[in-house]
mmCIF file of C-alpha atoms in Angstrom:
data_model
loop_
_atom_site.group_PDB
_atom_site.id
_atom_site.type_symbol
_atom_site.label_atom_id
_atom_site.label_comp_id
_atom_site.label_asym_id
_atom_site.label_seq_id
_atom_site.Cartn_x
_atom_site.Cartn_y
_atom_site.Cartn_z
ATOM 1 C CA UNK A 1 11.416 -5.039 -12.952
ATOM 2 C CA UNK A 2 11.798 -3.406 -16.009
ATOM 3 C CA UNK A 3 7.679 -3.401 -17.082
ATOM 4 C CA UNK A 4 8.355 -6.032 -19.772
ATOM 5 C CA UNK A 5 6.887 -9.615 -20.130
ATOM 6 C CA UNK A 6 7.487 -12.070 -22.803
ATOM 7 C CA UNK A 7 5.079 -14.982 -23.377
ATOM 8 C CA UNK A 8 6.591 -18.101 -25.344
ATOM 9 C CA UNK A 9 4.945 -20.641 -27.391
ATOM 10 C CA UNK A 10 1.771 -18.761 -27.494
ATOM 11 C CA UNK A 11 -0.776 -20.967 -29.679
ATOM 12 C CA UNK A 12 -0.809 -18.796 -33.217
ATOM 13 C CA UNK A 13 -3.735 -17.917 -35.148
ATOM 14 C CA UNK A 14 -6.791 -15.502 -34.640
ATOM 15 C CA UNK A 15 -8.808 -14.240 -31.508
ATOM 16 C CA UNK A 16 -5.913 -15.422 -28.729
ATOM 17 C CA UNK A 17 -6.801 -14.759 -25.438
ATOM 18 C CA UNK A 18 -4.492 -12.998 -22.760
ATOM 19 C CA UNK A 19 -5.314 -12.934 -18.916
ATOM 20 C CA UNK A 20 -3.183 -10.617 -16.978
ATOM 21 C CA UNK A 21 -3.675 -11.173 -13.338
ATOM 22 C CA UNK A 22 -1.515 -9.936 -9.956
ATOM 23 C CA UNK A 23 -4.120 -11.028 -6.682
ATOM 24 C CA UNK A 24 -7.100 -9.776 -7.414
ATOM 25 C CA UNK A 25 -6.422 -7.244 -10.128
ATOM 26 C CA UNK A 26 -7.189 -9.465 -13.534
ATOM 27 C CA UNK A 27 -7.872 -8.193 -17.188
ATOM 28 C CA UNK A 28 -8.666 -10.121 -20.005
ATOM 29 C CA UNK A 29 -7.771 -8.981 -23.886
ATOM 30 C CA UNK A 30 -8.160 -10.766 -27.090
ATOM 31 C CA UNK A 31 -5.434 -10.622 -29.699
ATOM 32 C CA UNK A 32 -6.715 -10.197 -32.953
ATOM 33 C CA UNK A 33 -3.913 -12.306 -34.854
ATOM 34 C CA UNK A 34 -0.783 -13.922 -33.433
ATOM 35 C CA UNK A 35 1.100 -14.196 -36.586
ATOM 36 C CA UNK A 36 3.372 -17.798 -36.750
ATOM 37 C CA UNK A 37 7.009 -18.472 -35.559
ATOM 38 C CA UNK A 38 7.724 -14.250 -35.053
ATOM 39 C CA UNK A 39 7.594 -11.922 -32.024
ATOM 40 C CA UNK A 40 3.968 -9.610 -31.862
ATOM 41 C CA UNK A 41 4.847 -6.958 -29.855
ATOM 42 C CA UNK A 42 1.966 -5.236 -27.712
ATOM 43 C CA UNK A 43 1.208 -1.401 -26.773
ATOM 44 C CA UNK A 44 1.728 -0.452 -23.022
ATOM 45 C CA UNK A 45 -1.916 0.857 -23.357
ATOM 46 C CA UNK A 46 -3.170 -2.714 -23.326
ATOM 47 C CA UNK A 47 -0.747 -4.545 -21.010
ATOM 48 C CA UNK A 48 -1.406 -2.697 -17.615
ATOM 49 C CA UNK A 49 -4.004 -3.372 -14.735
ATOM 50 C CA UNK A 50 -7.651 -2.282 -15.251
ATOM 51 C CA UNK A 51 -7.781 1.358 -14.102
ATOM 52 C CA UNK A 52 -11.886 0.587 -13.759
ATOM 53 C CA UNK A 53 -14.265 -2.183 -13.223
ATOM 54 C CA UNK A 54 -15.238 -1.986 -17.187
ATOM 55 C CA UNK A 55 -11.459 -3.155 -17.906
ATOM 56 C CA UNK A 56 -11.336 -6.060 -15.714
ATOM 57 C CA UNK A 57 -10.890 -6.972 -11.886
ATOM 58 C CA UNK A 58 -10.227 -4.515 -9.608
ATOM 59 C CA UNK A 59 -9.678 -5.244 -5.246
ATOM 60 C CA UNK A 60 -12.010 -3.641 -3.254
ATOM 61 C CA UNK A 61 -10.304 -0.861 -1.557
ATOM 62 C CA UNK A 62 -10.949 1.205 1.596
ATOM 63 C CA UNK A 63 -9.201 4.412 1.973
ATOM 64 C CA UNK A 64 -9.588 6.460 5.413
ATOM 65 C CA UNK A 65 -7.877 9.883 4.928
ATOM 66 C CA UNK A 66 -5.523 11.853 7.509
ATOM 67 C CA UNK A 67 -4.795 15.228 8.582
ATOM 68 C CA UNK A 68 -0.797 14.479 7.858
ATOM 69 C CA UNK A 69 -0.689 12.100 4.645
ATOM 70 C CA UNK A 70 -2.987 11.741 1.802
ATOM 71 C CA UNK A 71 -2.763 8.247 0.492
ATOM 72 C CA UNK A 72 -6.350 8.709 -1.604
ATOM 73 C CA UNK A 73 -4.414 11.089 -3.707
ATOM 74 C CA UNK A 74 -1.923 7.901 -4.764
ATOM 75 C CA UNK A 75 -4.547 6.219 -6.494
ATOM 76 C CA UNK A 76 -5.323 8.507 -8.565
ATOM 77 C CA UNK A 77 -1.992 8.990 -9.353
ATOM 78 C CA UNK A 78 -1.522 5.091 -10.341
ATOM 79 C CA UNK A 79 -4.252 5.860 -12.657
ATOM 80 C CA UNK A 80 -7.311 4.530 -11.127
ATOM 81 C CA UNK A 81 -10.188 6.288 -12.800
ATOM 82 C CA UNK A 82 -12.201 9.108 -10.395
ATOM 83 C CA UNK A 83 -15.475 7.129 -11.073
ATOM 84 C CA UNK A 84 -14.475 4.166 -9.224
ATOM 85 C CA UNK A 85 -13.801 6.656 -5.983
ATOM 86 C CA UNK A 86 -17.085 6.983 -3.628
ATOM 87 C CA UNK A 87 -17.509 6.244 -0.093
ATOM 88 C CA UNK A 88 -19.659 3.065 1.600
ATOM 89 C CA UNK A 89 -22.769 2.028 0.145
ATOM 90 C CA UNK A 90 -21.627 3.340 -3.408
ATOM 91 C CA UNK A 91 -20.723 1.076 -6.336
ATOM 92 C CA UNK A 92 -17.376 2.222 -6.991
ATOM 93 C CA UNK A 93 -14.260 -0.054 -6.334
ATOM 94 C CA UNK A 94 -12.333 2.667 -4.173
ATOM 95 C CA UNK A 95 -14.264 3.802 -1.145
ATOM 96 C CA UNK A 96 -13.111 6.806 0.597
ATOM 97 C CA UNK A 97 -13.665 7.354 5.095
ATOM 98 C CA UNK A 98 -12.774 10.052 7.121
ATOM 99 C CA UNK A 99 -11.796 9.393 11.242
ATOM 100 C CA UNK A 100 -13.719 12.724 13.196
ATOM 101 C CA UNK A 101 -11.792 11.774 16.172
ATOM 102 C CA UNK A 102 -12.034 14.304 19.204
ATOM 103 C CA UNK A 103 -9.338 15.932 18.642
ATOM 104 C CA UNK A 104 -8.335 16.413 15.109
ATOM 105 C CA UNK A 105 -6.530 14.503 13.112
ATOM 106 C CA UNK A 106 -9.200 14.412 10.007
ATOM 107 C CA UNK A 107 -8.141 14.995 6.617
ATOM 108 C CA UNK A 108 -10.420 15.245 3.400
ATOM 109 C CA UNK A 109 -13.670 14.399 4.733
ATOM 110 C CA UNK A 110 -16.151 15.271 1.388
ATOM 111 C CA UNK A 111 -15.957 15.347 -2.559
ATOM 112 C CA UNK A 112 -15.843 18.012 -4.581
ATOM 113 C CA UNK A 113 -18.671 18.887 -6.112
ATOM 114 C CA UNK A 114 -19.240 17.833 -9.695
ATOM 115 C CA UNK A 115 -16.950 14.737 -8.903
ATOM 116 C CA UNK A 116 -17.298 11.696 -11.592
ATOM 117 C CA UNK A 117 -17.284 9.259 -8.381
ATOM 118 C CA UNK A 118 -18.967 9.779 -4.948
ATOM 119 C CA UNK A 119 -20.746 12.515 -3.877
ATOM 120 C CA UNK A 120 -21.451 14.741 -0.384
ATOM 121 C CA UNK A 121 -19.460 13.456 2.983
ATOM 122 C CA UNK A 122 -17.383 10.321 3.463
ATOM 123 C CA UNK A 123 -18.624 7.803 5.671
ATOM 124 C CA UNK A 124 -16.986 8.076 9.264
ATOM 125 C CA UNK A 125 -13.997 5.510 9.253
ATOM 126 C CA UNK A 126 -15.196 3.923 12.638
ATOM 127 C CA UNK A 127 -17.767 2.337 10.364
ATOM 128 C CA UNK A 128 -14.928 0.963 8.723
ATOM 129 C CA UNK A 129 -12.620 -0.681 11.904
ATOM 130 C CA UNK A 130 -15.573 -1.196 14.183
ATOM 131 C CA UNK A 131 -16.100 -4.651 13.333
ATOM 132 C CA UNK A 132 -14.689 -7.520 11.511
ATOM 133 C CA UNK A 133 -17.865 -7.614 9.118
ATOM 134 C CA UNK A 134 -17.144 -4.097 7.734
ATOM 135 C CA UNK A 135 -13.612 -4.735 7.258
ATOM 136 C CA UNK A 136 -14.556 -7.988 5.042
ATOM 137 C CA UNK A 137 -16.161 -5.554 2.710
ATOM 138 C CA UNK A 138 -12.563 -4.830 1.548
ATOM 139 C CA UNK A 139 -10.114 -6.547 -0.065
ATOM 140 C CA UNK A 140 -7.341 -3.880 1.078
ATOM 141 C CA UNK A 141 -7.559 -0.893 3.937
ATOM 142 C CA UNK A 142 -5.714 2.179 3.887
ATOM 143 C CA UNK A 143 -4.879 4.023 6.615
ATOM 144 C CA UNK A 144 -3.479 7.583 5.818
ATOM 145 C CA UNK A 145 -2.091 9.335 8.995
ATOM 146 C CA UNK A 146 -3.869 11.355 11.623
ATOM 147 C CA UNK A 147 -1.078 13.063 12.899
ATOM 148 C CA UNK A 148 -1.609 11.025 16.219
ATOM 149 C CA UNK A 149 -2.714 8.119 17.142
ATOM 150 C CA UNK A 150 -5.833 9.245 18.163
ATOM 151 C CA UNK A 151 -7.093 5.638 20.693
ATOM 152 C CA UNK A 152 -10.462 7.663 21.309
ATOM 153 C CA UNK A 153 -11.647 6.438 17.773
ATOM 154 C CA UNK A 154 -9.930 2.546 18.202
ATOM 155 C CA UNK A 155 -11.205 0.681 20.795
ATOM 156 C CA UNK A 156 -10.331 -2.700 21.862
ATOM 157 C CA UNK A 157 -13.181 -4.016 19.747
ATOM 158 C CA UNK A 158 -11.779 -1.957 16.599
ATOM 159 C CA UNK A 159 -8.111 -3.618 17.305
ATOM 160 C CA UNK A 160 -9.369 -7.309 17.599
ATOM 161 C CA UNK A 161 -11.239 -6.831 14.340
ATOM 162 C CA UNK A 162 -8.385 -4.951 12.271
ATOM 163 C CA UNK A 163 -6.124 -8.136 13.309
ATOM 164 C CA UNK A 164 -8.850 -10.715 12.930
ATOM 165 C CA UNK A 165 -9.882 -9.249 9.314
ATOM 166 C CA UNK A 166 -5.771 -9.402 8.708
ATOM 167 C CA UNK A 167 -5.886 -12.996 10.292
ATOM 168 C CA UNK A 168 -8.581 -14.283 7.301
ATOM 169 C CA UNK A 169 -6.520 -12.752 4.106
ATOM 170 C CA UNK A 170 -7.074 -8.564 4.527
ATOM 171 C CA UNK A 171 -4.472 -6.916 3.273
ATOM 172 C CA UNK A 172 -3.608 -3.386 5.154
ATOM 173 C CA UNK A 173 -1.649 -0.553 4.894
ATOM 174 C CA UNK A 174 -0.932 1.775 7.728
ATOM 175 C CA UNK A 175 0.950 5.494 7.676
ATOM 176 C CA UNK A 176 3.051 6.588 10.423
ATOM 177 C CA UNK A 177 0.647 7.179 13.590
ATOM 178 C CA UNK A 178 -1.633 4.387 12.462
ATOM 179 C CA UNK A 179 1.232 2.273 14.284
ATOM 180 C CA UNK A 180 -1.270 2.206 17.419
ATOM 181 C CA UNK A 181 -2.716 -0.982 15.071
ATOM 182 C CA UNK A 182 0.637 -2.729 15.960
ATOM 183 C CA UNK A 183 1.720 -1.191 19.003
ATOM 184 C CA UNK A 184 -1.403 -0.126 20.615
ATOM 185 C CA UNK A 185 -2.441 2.931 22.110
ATOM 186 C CA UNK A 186 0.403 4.822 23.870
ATOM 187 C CA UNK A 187 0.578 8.315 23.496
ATOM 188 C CA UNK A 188 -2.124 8.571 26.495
ATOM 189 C CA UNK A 189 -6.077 7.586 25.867
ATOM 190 C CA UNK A 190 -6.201 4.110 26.925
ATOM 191 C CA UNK A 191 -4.166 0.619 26.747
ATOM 192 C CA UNK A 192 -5.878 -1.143 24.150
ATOM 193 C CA UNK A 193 -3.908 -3.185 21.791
ATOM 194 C CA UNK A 194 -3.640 -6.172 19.400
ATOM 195 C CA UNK A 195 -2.396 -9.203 20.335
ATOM 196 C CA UNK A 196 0.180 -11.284 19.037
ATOM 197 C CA UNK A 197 1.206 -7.879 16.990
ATOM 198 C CA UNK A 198 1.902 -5.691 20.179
ATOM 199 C CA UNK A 199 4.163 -5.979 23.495
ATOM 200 C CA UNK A 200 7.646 -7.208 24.663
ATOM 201 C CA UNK A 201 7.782 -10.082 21.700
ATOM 202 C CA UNK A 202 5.585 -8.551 19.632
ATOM 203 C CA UNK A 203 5.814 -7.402 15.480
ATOM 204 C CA UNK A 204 8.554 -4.283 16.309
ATOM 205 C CA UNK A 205 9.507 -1.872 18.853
ATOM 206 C CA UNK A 206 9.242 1.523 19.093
ATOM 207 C CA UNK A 207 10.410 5.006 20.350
ATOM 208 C CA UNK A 208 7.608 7.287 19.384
ATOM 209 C CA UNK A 209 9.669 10.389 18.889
ATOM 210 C CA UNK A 210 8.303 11.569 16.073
ATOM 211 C CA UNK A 211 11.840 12.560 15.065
ATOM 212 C CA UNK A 212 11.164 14.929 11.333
ATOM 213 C CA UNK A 213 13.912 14.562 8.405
ATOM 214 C CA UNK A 214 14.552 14.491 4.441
ATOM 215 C CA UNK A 215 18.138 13.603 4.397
ATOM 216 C CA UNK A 216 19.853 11.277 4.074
ATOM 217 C CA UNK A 217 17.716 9.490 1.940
ATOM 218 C CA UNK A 218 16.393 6.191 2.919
ATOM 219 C CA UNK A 219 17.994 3.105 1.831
ATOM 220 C CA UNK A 220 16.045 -0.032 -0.003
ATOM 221 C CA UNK A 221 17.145 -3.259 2.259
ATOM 222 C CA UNK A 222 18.210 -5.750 0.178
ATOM 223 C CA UNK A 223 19.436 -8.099 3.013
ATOM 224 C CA UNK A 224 16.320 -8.702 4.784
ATOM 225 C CA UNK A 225 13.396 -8.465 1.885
ATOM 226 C CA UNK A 226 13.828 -11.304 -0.531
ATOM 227 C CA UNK A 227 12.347 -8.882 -2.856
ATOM 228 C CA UNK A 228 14.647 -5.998 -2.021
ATOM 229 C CA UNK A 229 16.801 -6.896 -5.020
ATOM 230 C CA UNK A 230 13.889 -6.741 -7.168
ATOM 231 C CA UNK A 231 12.241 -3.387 -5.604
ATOM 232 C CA UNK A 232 15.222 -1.680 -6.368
ATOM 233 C CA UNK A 233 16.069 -2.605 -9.451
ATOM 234 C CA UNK A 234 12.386 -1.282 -10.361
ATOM 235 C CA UNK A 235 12.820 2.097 -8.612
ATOM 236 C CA UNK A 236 16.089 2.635 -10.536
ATOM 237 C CA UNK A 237 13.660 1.699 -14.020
ATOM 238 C CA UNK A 238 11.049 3.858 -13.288
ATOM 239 C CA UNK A 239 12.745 7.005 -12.208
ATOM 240 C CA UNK A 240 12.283 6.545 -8.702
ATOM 241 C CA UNK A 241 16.116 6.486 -7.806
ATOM 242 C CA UNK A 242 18.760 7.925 -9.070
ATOM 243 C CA UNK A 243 21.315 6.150 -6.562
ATOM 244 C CA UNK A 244 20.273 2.791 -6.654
ATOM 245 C CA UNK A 245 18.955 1.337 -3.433
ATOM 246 C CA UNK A 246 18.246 4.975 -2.408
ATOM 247 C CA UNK A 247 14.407 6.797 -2.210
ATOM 248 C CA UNK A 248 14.765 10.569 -1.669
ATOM 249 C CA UNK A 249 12.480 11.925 0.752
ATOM 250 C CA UNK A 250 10.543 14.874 0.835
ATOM 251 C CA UNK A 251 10.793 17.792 3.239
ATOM 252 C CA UNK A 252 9.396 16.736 6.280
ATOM 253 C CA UNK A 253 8.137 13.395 5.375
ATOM 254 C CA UNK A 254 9.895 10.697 6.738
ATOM 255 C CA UNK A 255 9.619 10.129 10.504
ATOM 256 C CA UNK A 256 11.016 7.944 13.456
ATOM 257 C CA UNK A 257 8.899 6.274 15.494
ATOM 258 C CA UNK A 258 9.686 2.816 14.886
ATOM 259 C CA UNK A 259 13.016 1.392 16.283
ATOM 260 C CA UNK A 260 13.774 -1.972 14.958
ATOM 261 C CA UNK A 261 11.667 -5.001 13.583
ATOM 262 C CA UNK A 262 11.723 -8.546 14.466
ATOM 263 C CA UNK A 263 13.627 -10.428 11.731
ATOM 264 C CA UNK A 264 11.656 -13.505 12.532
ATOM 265 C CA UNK A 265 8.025 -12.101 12.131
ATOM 266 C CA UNK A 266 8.698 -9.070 9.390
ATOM 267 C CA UNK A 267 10.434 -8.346 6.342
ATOM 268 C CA UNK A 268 11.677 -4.602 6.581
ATOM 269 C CA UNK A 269 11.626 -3.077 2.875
ATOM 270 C CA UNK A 270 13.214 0.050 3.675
ATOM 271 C CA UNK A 271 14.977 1.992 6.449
ATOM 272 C CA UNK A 272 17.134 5.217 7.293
ATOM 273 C CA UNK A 273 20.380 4.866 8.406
ATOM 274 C CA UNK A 274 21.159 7.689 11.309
ATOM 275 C CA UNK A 275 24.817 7.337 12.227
ATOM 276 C CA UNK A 276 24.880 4.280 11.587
ATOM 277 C CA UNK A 277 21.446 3.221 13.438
ATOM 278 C CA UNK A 278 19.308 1.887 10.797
ATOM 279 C CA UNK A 279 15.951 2.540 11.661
ATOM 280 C CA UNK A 280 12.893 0.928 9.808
ATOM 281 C CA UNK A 281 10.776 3.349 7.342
ATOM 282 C CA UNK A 282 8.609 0.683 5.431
ATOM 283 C CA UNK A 283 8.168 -3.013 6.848
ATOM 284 C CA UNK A 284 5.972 -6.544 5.947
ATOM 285 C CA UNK A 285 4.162 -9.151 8.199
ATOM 286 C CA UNK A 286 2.163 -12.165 6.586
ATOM 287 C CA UNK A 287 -0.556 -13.316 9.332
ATOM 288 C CA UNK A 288 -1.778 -15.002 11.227
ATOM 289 C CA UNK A 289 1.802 -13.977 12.059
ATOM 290 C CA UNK A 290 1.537 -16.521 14.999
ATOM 291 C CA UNK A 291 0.700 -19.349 13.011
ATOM 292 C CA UNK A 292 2.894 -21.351 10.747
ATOM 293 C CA UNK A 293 4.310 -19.458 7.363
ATOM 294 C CA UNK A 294 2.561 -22.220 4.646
ATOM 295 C CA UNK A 295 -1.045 -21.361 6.994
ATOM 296 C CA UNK A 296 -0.862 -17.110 6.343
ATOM 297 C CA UNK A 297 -2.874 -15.468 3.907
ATOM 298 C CA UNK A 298 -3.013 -12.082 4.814
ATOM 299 C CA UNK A 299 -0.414 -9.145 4.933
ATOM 300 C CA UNK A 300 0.081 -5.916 6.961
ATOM 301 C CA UNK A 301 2.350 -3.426 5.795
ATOM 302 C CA UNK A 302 3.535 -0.089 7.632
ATOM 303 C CA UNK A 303 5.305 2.732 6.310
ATOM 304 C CA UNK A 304 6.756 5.356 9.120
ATOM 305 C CA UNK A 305 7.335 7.868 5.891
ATOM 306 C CA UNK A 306 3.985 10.150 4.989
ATOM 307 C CA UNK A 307 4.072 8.956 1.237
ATOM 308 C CA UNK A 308 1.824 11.431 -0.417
ATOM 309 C CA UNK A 309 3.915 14.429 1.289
ATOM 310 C CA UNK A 310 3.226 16.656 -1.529
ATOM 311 C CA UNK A 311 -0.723 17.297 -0.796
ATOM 312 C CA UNK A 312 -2.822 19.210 1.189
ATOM 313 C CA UNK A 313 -4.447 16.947 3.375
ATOM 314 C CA UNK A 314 -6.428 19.631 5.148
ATOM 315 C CA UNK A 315 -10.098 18.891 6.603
ATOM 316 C CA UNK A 316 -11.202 21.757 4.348
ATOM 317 C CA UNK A 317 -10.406 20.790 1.251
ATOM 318 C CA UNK A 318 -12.805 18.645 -0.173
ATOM 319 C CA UNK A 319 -11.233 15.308 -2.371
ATOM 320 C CA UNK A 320 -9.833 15.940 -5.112
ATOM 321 C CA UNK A 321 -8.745 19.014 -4.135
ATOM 322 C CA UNK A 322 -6.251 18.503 -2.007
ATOM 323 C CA UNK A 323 -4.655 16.379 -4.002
ATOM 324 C CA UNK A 324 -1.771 18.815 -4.786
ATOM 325 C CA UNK A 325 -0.140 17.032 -8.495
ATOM 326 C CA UNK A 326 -0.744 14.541 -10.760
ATOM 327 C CA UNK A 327 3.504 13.629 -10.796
ATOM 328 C CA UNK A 328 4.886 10.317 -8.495
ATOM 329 C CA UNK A 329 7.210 11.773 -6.213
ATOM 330 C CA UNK A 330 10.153 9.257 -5.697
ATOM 331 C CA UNK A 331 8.633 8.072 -2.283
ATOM 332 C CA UNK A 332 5.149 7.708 -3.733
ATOM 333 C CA UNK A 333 7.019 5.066 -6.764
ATOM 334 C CA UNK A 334 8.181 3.487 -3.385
ATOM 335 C CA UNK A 335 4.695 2.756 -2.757
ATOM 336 C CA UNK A 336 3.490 2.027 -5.932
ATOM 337 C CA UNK A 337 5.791 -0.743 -5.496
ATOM 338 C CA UNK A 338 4.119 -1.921 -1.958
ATOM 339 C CA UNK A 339 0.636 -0.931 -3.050
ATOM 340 C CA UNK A 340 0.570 -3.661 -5.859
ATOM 341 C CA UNK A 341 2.846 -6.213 -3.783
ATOM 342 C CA UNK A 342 0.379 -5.861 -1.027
ATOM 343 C CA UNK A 343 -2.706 -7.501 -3.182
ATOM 344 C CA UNK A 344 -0.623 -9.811 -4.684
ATOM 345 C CA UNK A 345 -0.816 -14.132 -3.384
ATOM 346 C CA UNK A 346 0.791 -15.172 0.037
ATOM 347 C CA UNK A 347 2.467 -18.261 -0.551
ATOM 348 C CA UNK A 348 5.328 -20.061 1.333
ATOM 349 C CA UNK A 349 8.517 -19.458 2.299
ATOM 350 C CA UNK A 350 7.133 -15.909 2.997
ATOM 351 C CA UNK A 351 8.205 -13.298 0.004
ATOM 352 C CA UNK A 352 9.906 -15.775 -2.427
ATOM 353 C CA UNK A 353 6.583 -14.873 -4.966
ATOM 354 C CA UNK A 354 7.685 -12.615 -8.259
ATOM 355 C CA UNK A 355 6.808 -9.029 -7.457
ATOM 356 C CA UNK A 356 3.843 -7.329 -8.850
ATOM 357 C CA UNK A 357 4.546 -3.918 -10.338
ATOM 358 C CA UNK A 358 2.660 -1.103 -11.564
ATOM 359 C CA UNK A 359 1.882 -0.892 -15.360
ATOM 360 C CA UNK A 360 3.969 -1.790 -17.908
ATOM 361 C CA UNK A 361 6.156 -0.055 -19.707
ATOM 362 C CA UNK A 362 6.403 -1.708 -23.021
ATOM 363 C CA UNK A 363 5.324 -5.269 -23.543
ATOM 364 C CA UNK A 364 5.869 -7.871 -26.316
ATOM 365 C CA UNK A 365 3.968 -11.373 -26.737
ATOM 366 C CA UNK A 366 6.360 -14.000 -28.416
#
């Protein structure tokens, strides 16, 4: 939690090896000398996750963008270099969709020209959802929010492959109106819906009312996430809270539409307390959610506050564009948190693993 490691009895000598690994994100350096019997301290620039595929290990990451959050911005805020951003078919390790949908709800839907990654339009992120196959592609999925749920673009098929591709190991993360993955479609445009997830006894319930605020801030839950303790004693290290326990949110950012989560099926990270309501902002399921905890290996994760809620996530703005800064707002730390907790191992009892973090702050090898 503090971006420190220590490594004891280390053999000594020349040419040491040093794996770093968290899931599927895995670099490999050599240590020139590793003097005996004292401490050899290591720079932060060589301790951190690959930020491309020349580095190390990187997931395989799908990102569809939204016309009301901007999650392909994060990335490259967690330092992921531009060249590993295209779109399908490319050889990059971040691949970038865009959902048309009939009635809006796109966000950046091209690169900019000149771009060190992709080039030219996004693939359309039905491509993505339609089937189980595509989804496999992926080691991680990303939905950024459409504003609305938008059913006309997530069919029945699209729903049983999103929770089958979750059900062999995928790891996804959906923003605010991407809830119809969990819920299923109910803001008009059909019935479809996942099972297991959705209904009476279902993964959560929800209200749907869309309800806008920035204060108070919302709280880290340290009672139900057995890595709450651990999450917030990072956000406090990094800069990400000033209060402890407490993420600030940006104008307009967080949002209500969930209204509680089932102890028994999810871990809720983080939630905002309305008069003494608390109401879940960022929550956890490990599935097959219906099948015994020791026989999971995937993870779904849902966050009801728009993370990157400091860019432009306008159709019109080609990527990078509307990325609007290159600083971590306190809610997007909050994420950086989930994002690399999200590709880490699912083991049993559900969240009792270490947490994976973002990149080290200072390091020393003992």
């Amino acid at each position: 939690t503090k971006g420190e490691f220590i490594l004891k009895d280390v053999p000594a000598g020349a040419n040491i090896p040093l794996v770093i690994s968290s899931g599927k994100w895995r670099r490999e350096l050599t240590i020139t000398n590793v003097a005996q019997c004292v401490t050899t301290d290591l720079p932060a620039t060589d301790t951190r996750l690959p930020k491309n595929a020349s580095e190390g290990h990187m997931p395989k990451i799908a990102i569809s963008t939204g016309s009301a959050d901007a999650l392909e911005c994060l990335v490259r805020k967690l330092g992921i270099d531009d060249a590993e951003m295209g779109t399908s078919g490319g050889g990059q390790r971040i691949h970038l969709y865009a959902d048309p949908g009939s009635g809006g709800g796109q966000g950046a839907n091209s690169f900019q020209g000149g771009f060190p990654g992709g080039n030219g339009n996004f693939a359309n992120s039905t491509s993505l959802w339609g089937t189980v196959d595509s989804l496999k592609n992926y080691d991680i999925v990303i939905l950024s929010c459409e504003g609305g749920q938008h059913p006309e673009t997530k069919p029945q098929t699209a729903m049983d492959a999103l929770k089958a591709y979750a059900d062999l190991g995928g790891r996804v993360f959906l923003s605010h109106w991407h809830n119809v993955w969990i819920e299923g479609s109910t803001q008009g445009g059909g019935n479809q819906a996942p099972a297991v997830w959705s209904g009476a006894n279902g993964i959560a319930t929800w209200n749907n009312n869309n309800t806008t605020f920035s204060t108070p801030p919302d709280t880290i839950d340290e009672t139900n996430n057995p890595k709450g303790t651990a999450f917030a004693d990072w956000m406090v290290n990094v800069g990400g809270s000033t209060v402890r326990t407490q993420i600030e949110i940006g104008n307009s950012t967080g949002k209500n539409t969930c209204e509680a989560v089932d102890n028994s099926k999810a871990e809720r990270w983080v939630f905002w307390n309305n008069g003494g309501r608390e109401y879940p902002q960022m929550f956890q399921f490990t599935t097959p959610n219906e099948a015994a905890a020791d026989q999971r290996c995937g993870k779904v994760v849902f966050s009801d506050m728009h993370v990157s809620g400091d860019s432009d996530s306008s159709p019109g703005t080609p990527f990078p564009g509307d990325c609007a800064s290159s600083a971590l707002t306190p809610q997007e730390k909050a994420l950086a948190f989930m994002f690399f907790d999200i590709a880490s191992c699912v083991g049993p009892p559900i969240g009792k693993a270490a947490p994976a973090v973002a990149a080290p702050l200072a390091s020393t090898l003992e």
